[in-house]
CSV table of C-alpha atoms and ligand atoms in Angstrom, one decimal:
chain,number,residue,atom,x,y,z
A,367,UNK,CA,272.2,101.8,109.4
A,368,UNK,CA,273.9,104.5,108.0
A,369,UNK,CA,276.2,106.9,110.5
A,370,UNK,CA,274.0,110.4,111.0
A,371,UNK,CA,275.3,113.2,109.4
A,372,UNK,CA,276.9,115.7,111.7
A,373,UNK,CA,277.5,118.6,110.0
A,374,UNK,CA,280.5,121.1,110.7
A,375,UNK,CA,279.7,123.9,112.9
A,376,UNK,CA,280.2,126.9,109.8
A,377,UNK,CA,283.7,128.2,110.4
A,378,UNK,CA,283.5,131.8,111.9
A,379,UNK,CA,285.6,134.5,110.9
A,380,UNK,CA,288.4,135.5,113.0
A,381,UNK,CA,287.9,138.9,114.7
A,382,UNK,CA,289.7,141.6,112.4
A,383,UNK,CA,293.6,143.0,113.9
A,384,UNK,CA,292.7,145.9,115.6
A,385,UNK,CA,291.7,144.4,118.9
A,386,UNK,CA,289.8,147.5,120.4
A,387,UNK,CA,290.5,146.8,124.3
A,388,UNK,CA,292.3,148.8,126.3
A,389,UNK,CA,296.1,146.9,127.1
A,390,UNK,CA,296.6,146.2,131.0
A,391,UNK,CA,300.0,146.9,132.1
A,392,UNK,CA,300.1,143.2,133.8
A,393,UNK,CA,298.9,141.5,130.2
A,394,UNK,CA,301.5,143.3,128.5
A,395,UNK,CA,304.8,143.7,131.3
A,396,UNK,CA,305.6,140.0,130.1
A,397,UNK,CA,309.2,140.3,129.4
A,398,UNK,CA,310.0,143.1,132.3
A,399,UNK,CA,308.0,141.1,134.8
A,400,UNK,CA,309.9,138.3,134.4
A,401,UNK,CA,312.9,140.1,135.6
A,402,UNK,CA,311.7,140.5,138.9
A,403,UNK,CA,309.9,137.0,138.9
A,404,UNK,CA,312.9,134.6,140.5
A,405,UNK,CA,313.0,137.7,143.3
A,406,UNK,CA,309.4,137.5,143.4
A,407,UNK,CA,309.1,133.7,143.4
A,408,UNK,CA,311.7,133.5,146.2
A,409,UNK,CA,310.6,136.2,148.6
A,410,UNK,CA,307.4,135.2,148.8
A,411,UNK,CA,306.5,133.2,152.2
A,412,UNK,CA,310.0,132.7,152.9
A,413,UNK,CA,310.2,133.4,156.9
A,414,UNK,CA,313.4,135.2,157.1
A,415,UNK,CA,315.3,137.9,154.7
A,416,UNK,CA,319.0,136.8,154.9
A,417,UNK,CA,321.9,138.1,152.3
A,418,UNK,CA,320.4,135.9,149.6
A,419,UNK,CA,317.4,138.0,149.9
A,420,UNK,CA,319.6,141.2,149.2
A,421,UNK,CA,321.7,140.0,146.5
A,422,UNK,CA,318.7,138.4,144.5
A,423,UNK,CA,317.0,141.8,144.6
A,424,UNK,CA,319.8,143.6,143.8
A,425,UNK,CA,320.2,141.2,140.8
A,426,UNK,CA,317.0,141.7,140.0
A,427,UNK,CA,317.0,145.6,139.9
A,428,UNK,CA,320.2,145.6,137.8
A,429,UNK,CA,319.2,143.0,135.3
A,430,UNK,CA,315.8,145.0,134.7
A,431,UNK,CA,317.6,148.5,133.9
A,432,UNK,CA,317.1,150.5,137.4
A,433,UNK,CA,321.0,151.6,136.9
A,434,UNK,CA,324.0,151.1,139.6
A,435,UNK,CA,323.2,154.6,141.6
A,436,UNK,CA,319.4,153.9,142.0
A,437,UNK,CA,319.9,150.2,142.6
A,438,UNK,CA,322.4,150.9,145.2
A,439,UNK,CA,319.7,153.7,146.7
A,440,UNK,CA,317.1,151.5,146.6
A,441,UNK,CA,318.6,149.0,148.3
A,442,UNK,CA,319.9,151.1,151.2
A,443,UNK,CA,316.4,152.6,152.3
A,444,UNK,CA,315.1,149.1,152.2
A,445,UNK,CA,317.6,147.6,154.3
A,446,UNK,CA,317.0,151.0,156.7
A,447,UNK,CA,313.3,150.4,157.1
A,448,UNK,CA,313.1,146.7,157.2
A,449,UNK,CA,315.4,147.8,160.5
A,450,UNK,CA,313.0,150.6,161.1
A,451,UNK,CA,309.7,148.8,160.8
A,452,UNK,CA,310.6,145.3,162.4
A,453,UNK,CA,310.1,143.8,158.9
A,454,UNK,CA,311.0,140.3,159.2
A,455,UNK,CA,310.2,138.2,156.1
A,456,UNK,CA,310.2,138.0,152.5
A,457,UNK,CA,306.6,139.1,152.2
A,458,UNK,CA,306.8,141.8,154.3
A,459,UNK,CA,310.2,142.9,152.3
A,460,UNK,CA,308.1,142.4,149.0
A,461,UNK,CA,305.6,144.8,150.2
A,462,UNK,CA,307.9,147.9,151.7
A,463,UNK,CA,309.8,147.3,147.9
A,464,UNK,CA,306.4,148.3,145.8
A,465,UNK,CA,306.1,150.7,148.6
A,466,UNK,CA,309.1,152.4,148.2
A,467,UNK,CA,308.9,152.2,144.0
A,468,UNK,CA,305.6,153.5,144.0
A,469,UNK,CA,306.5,156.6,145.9
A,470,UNK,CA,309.6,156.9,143.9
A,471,UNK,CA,307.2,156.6,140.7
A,472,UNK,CA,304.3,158.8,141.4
A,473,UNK,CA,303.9,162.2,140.3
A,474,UNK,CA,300.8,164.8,141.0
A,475,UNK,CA,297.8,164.4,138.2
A,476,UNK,CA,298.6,167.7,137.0
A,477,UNK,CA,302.5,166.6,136.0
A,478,UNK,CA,300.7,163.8,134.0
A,479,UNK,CA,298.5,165.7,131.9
A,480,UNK,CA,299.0,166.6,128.4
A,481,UNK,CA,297.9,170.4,128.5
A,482,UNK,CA,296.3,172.6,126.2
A,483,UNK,CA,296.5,176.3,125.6
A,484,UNK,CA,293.6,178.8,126.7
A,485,UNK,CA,293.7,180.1,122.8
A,486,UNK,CA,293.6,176.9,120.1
A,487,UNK,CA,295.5,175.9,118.8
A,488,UNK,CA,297.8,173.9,121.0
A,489,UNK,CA,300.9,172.6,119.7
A,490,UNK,CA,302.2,169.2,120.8
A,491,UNK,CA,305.8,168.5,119.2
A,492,UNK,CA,307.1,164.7,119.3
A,493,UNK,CA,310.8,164.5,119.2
A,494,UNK,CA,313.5,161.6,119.6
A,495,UNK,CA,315.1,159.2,117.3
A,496,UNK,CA,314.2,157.3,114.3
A,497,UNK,CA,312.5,153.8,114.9
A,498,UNK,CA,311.6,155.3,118.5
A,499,UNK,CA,308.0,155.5,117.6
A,500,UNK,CA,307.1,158.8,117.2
A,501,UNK,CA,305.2,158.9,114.2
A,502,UNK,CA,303.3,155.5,115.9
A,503,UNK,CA,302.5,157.4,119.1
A,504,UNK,CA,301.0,160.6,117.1
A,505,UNK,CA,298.7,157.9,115.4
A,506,UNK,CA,297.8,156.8,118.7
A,507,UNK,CA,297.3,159.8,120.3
A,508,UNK,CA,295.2,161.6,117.6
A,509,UNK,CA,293.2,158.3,117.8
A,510,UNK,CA,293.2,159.1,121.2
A,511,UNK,CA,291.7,162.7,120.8
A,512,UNK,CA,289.1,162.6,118.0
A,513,UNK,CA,287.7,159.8,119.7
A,514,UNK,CA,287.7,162.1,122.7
A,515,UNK,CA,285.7,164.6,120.5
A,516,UNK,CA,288.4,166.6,119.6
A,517,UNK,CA,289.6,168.3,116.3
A,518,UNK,CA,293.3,167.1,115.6
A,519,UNK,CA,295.6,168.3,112.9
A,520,UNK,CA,298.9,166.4,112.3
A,521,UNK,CA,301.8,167.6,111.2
A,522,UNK,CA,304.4,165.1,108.8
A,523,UNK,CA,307.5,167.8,109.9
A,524,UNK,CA,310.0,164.7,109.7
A,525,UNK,CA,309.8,165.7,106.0
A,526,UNK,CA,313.8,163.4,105.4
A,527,UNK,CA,311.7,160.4,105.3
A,528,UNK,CA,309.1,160.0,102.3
A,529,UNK,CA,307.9,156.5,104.9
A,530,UNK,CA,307.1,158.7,108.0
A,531,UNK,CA,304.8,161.1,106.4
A,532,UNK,CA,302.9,158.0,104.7
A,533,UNK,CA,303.0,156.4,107.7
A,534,UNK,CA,301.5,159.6,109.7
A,535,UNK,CA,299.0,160.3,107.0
A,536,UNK,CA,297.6,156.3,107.0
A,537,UNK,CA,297.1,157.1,110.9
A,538,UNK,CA,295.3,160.3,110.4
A,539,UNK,CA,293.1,158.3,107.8
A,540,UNK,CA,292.2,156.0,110.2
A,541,UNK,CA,291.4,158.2,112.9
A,542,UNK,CA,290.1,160.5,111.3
A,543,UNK,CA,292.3,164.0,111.7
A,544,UNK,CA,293.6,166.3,109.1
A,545,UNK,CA,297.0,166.1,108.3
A,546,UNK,CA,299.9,168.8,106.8
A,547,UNK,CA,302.4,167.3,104.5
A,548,UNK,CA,305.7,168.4,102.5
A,549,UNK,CA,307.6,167.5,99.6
A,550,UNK,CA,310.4,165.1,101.0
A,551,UNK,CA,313.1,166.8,102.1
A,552,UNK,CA,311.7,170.3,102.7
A,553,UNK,CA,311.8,172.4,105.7
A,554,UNK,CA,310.0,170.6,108.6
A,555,UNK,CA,309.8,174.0,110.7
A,556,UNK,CA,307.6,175.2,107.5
A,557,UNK,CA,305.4,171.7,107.7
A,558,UNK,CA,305.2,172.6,111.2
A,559,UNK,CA,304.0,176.5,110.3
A,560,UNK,CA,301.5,175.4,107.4
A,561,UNK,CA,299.9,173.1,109.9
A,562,UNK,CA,299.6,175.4,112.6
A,563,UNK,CA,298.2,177.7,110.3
A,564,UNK,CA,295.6,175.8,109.2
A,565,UNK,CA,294.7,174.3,112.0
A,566,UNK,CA,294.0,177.7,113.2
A,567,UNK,CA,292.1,178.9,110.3
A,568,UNK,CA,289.6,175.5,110.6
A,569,UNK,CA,289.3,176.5,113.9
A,570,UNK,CA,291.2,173.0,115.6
A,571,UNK,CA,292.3,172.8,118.6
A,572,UNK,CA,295.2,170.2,118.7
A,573,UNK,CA,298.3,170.3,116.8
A,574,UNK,CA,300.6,167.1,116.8
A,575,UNK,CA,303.6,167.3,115.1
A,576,UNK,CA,305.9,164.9,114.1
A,577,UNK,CA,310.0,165.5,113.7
A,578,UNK,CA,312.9,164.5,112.3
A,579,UNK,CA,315.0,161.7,114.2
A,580,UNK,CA,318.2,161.9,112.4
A,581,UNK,CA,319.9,164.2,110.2
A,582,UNK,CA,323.5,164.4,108.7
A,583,UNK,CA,325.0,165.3,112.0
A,584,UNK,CA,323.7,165.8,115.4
A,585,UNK,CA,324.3,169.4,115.8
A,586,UNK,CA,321.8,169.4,112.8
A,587,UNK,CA,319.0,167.5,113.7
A,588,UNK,CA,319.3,169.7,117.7
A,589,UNK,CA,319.2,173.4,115.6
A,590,UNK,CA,316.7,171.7,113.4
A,591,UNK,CA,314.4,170.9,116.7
A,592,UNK,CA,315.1,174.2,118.1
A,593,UNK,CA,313.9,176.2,114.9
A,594,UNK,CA,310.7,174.0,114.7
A,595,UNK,CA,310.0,174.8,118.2
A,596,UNK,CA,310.6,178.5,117.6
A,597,UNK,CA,308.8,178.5,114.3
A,598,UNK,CA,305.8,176.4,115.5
A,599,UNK,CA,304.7,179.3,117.8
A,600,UNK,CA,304.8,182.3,115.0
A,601,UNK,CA,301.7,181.6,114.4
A,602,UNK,CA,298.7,181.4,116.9
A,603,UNK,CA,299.0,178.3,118.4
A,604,UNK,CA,301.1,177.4,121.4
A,605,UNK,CA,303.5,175.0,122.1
A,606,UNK,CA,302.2,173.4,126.0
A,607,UNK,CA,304.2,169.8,125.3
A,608,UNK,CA,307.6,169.1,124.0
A,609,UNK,CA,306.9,165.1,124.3
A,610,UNK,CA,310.6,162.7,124.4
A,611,UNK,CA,309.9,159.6,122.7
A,612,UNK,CA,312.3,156.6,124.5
A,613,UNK,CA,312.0,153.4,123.3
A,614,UNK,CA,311.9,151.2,126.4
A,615,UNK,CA,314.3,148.2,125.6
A,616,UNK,CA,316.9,151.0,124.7
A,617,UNK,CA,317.6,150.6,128.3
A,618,UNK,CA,320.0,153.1,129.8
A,619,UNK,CA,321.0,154.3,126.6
A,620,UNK,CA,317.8,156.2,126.2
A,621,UNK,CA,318.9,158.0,129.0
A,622,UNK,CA,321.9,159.5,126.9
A,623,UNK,CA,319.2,160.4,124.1
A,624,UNK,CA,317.1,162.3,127.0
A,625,UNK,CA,319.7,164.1,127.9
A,626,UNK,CA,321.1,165.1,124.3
A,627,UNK,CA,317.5,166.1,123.8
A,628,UNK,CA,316.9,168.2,127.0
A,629,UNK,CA,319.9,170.5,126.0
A,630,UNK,CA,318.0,171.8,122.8
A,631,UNK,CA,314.5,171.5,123.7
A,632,UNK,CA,312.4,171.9,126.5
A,633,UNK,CA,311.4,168.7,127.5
A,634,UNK,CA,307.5,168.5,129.5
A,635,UNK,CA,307.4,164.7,129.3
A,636,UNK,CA,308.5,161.2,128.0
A,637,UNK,CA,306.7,158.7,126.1
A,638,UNK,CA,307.7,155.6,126.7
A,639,UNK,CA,307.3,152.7,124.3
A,640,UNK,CA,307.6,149.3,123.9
A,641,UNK,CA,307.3,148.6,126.9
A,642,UNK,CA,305.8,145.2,125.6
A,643,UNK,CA,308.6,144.5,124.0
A,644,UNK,CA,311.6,143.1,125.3
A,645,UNK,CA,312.0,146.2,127.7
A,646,UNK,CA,313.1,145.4,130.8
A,647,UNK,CA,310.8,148.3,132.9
A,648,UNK,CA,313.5,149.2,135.4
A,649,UNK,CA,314.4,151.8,132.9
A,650,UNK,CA,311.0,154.1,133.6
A,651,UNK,CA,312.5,154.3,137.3
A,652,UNK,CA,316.2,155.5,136.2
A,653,UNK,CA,314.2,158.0,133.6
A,654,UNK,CA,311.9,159.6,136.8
A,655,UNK,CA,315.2,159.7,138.7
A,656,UNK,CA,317.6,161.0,136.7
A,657,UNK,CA,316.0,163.2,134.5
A,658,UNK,CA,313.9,164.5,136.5
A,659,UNK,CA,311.0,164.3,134.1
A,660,UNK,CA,308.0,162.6,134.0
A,661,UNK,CA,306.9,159.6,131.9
A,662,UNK,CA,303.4,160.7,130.9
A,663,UNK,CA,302.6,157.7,128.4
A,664,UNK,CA,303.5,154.2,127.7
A,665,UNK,CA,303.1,152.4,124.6
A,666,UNK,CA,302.4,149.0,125.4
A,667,UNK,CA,301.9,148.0,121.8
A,668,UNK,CA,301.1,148.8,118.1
A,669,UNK,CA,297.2,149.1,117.8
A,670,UNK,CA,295.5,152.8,118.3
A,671,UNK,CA,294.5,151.8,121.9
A,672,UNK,CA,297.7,150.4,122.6
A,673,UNK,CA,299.2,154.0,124.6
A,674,UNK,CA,298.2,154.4,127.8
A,675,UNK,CA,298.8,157.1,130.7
A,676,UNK,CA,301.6,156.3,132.9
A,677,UNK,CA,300.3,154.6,135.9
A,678,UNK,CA,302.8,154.0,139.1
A,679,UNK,CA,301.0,151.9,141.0
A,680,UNK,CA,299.2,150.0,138.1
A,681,UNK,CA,302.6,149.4,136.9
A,682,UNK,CA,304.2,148.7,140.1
A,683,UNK,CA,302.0,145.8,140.9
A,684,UNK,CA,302.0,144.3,137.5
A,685,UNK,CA,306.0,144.0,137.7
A,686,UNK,CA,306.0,142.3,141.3
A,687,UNK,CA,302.6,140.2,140.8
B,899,LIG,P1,309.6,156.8,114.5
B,899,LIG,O1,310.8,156.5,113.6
B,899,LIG,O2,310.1,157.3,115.8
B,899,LIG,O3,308.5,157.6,113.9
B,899,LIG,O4,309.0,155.3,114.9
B,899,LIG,P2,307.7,154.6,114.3
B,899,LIG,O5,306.5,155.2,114.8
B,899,LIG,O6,307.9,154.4,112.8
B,899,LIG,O7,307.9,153.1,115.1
B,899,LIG,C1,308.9,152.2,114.8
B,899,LIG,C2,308.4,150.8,115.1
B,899,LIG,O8,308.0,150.6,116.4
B,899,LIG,C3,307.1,150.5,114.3
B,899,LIG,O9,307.2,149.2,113.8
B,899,LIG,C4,306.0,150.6,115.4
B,899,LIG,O10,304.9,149.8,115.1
B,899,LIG,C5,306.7,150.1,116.6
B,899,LIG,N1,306.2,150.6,117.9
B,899,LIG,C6,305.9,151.9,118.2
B,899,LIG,N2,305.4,151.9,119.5
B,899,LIG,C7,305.3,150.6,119.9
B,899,LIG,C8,304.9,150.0,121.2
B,899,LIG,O11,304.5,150.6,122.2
B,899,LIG,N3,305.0,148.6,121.3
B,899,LIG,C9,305.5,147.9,120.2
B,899,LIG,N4,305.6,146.6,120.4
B,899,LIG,N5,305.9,148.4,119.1
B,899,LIG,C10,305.8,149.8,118.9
């Protein structure tokens, strides 16, 4: 008798790249939660906090990018509440730490919003280095507002590499805003201008423009920044967001960037990305501490729907989870 024939189920195609589901920060903190997991793992239902307890988490904040002065501050209002509020063991520890990080981390709604101007159009300029993702986070984010029903016009103003304005016009392409280029190596506050212009004359309401991240000398690329910002408001629109882009697993070296950046612009926010990457997290507490300024977005990978509004608690609990 001869063997039925089973017949293959038909092969199905794989689903296409662009995975359109919004990234959770606790799928995507891999690498920075594992920082904190030997902490984690042995705090948990341990009956007593003894010295191991402090110098594990002390470990643990320095190895994941919190920085000496914070770590040190951390560590001394813990040890002052535990006393405070009878705190006993490891849970209880574990619980006044996310506590205490998600007080340090939150802000008011308002300071997380990306605002616009009463009279279109705003103006949102990107600065920071190259490779930071700037031109990646403008894709995102114009993604982010057409989908959101709005009318976006980018602006390619880092105009010294031919790659970025490609790169920038690809993304608007995709989702589906106008864009503003100029010949490589022309004047990126006139990009900035043209694009302003028209986005005025069509009526849009949203400018994003891109910038330079390196230029022959630093003094350069800061005048540079402050002529587009001056430039980009001759026109009718309004700048309302000067938007630092860090790239997380710079670590505390994107805190010398921020504040080389601060001194020529006027900084309303940071971008954070890469935070899936190798990044080691502790570096969005140093940034709210030190600088003062508010990390309004993470990128928490490369798709469009991969930037997400900074969430303290969210992000809290995915590190200590
Ligand atoms: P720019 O030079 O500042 O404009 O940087 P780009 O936008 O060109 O980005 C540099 C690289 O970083 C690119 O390969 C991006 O895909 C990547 N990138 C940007 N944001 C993220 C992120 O949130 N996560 C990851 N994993 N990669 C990112």
């Amino acid at each position: 008798v001869e063997a039925p024939v089973v017949e293959e189920a038909p092969v199905v195609e794989e689903a296409p790249a662009e995975v359109l589901v919004k990234p959770s920060f606790r799928d995507r903190l891999g690498k920075a939660r594992s920082r904190f997991s030997g902490f984690v793992g042995g705090a948990r239902g341990k009956s007593k906090i003894d010295e191991d307890t402090w110098m594990d988490l002390e470990d643990a904040l320095l190895s994941a990018d919190v920085g000496l002065e914070l770590t040190t501050e951390v560590l001394e209002g813990l040890r002052a509440r535990v006393k405070r509020d009878g705190i006993t063991d490891g849970d209880g520890l574990l619980e006044a730490l996310k506590d205490d990080l998600k007080t340090r981390l939150r802000s008011e709604p308002d300071e997380l919003a990306l605002h616009f101007a009463e009279t279109a159009p705003s103006i949102w300029l990107f600065v920071g280095v190259n490779g930071v993702g700037k031109t990646t986070t403008i894709g995102k984010l114009g993604r982010r507002e057409v989908d959101g029903g709005r009318t976006v016009m980018m602006a390619a103003g880092d105009t010294f590499r031919a790659a970025a304005a490609e790169q920038l016009e690809m993304w608007a392409e995709r989702s589906g805003a106008d864009i503003v280029r100029g010949a490589e190596g022309s004047d990126p506050a006139a990009v900035v201008f043209d694009a302003v212009e028209k986005a005025t004359a069509k009526g849009h309401e949203l400018v994003l423009a891109d910038t330079a991240g390196r230029l022959h000398t630093k003094s350069n690329l800061m005048d540079e920044l402050r002529k587009v910002r001056r430039v980009a408001e001759k026109g009718a629109g309004t700048v309302t967001e000067t938007l630092l882009v860090l790239d997380a697993t710079t670590g505390q070296n994107g805190l010398r960037q921020a504040s080389e950046f601060t001194d020529a612009v006027d900084l309303t926010g940071v971008v954070l990305t890469k935070l899936d990457g190798s990044a080691k997290g502790g570096i969005v507490l140093a940034i709210r501490s030190e600088l003062g300024i508010p990390v309004k977005l993470v990128g928490l990978g490369e798709g469009p729907l991969d930037l997400v509004p900074f969430d303290a608690d969210e992000f809290v609990d995915a590190l200590f989870s």
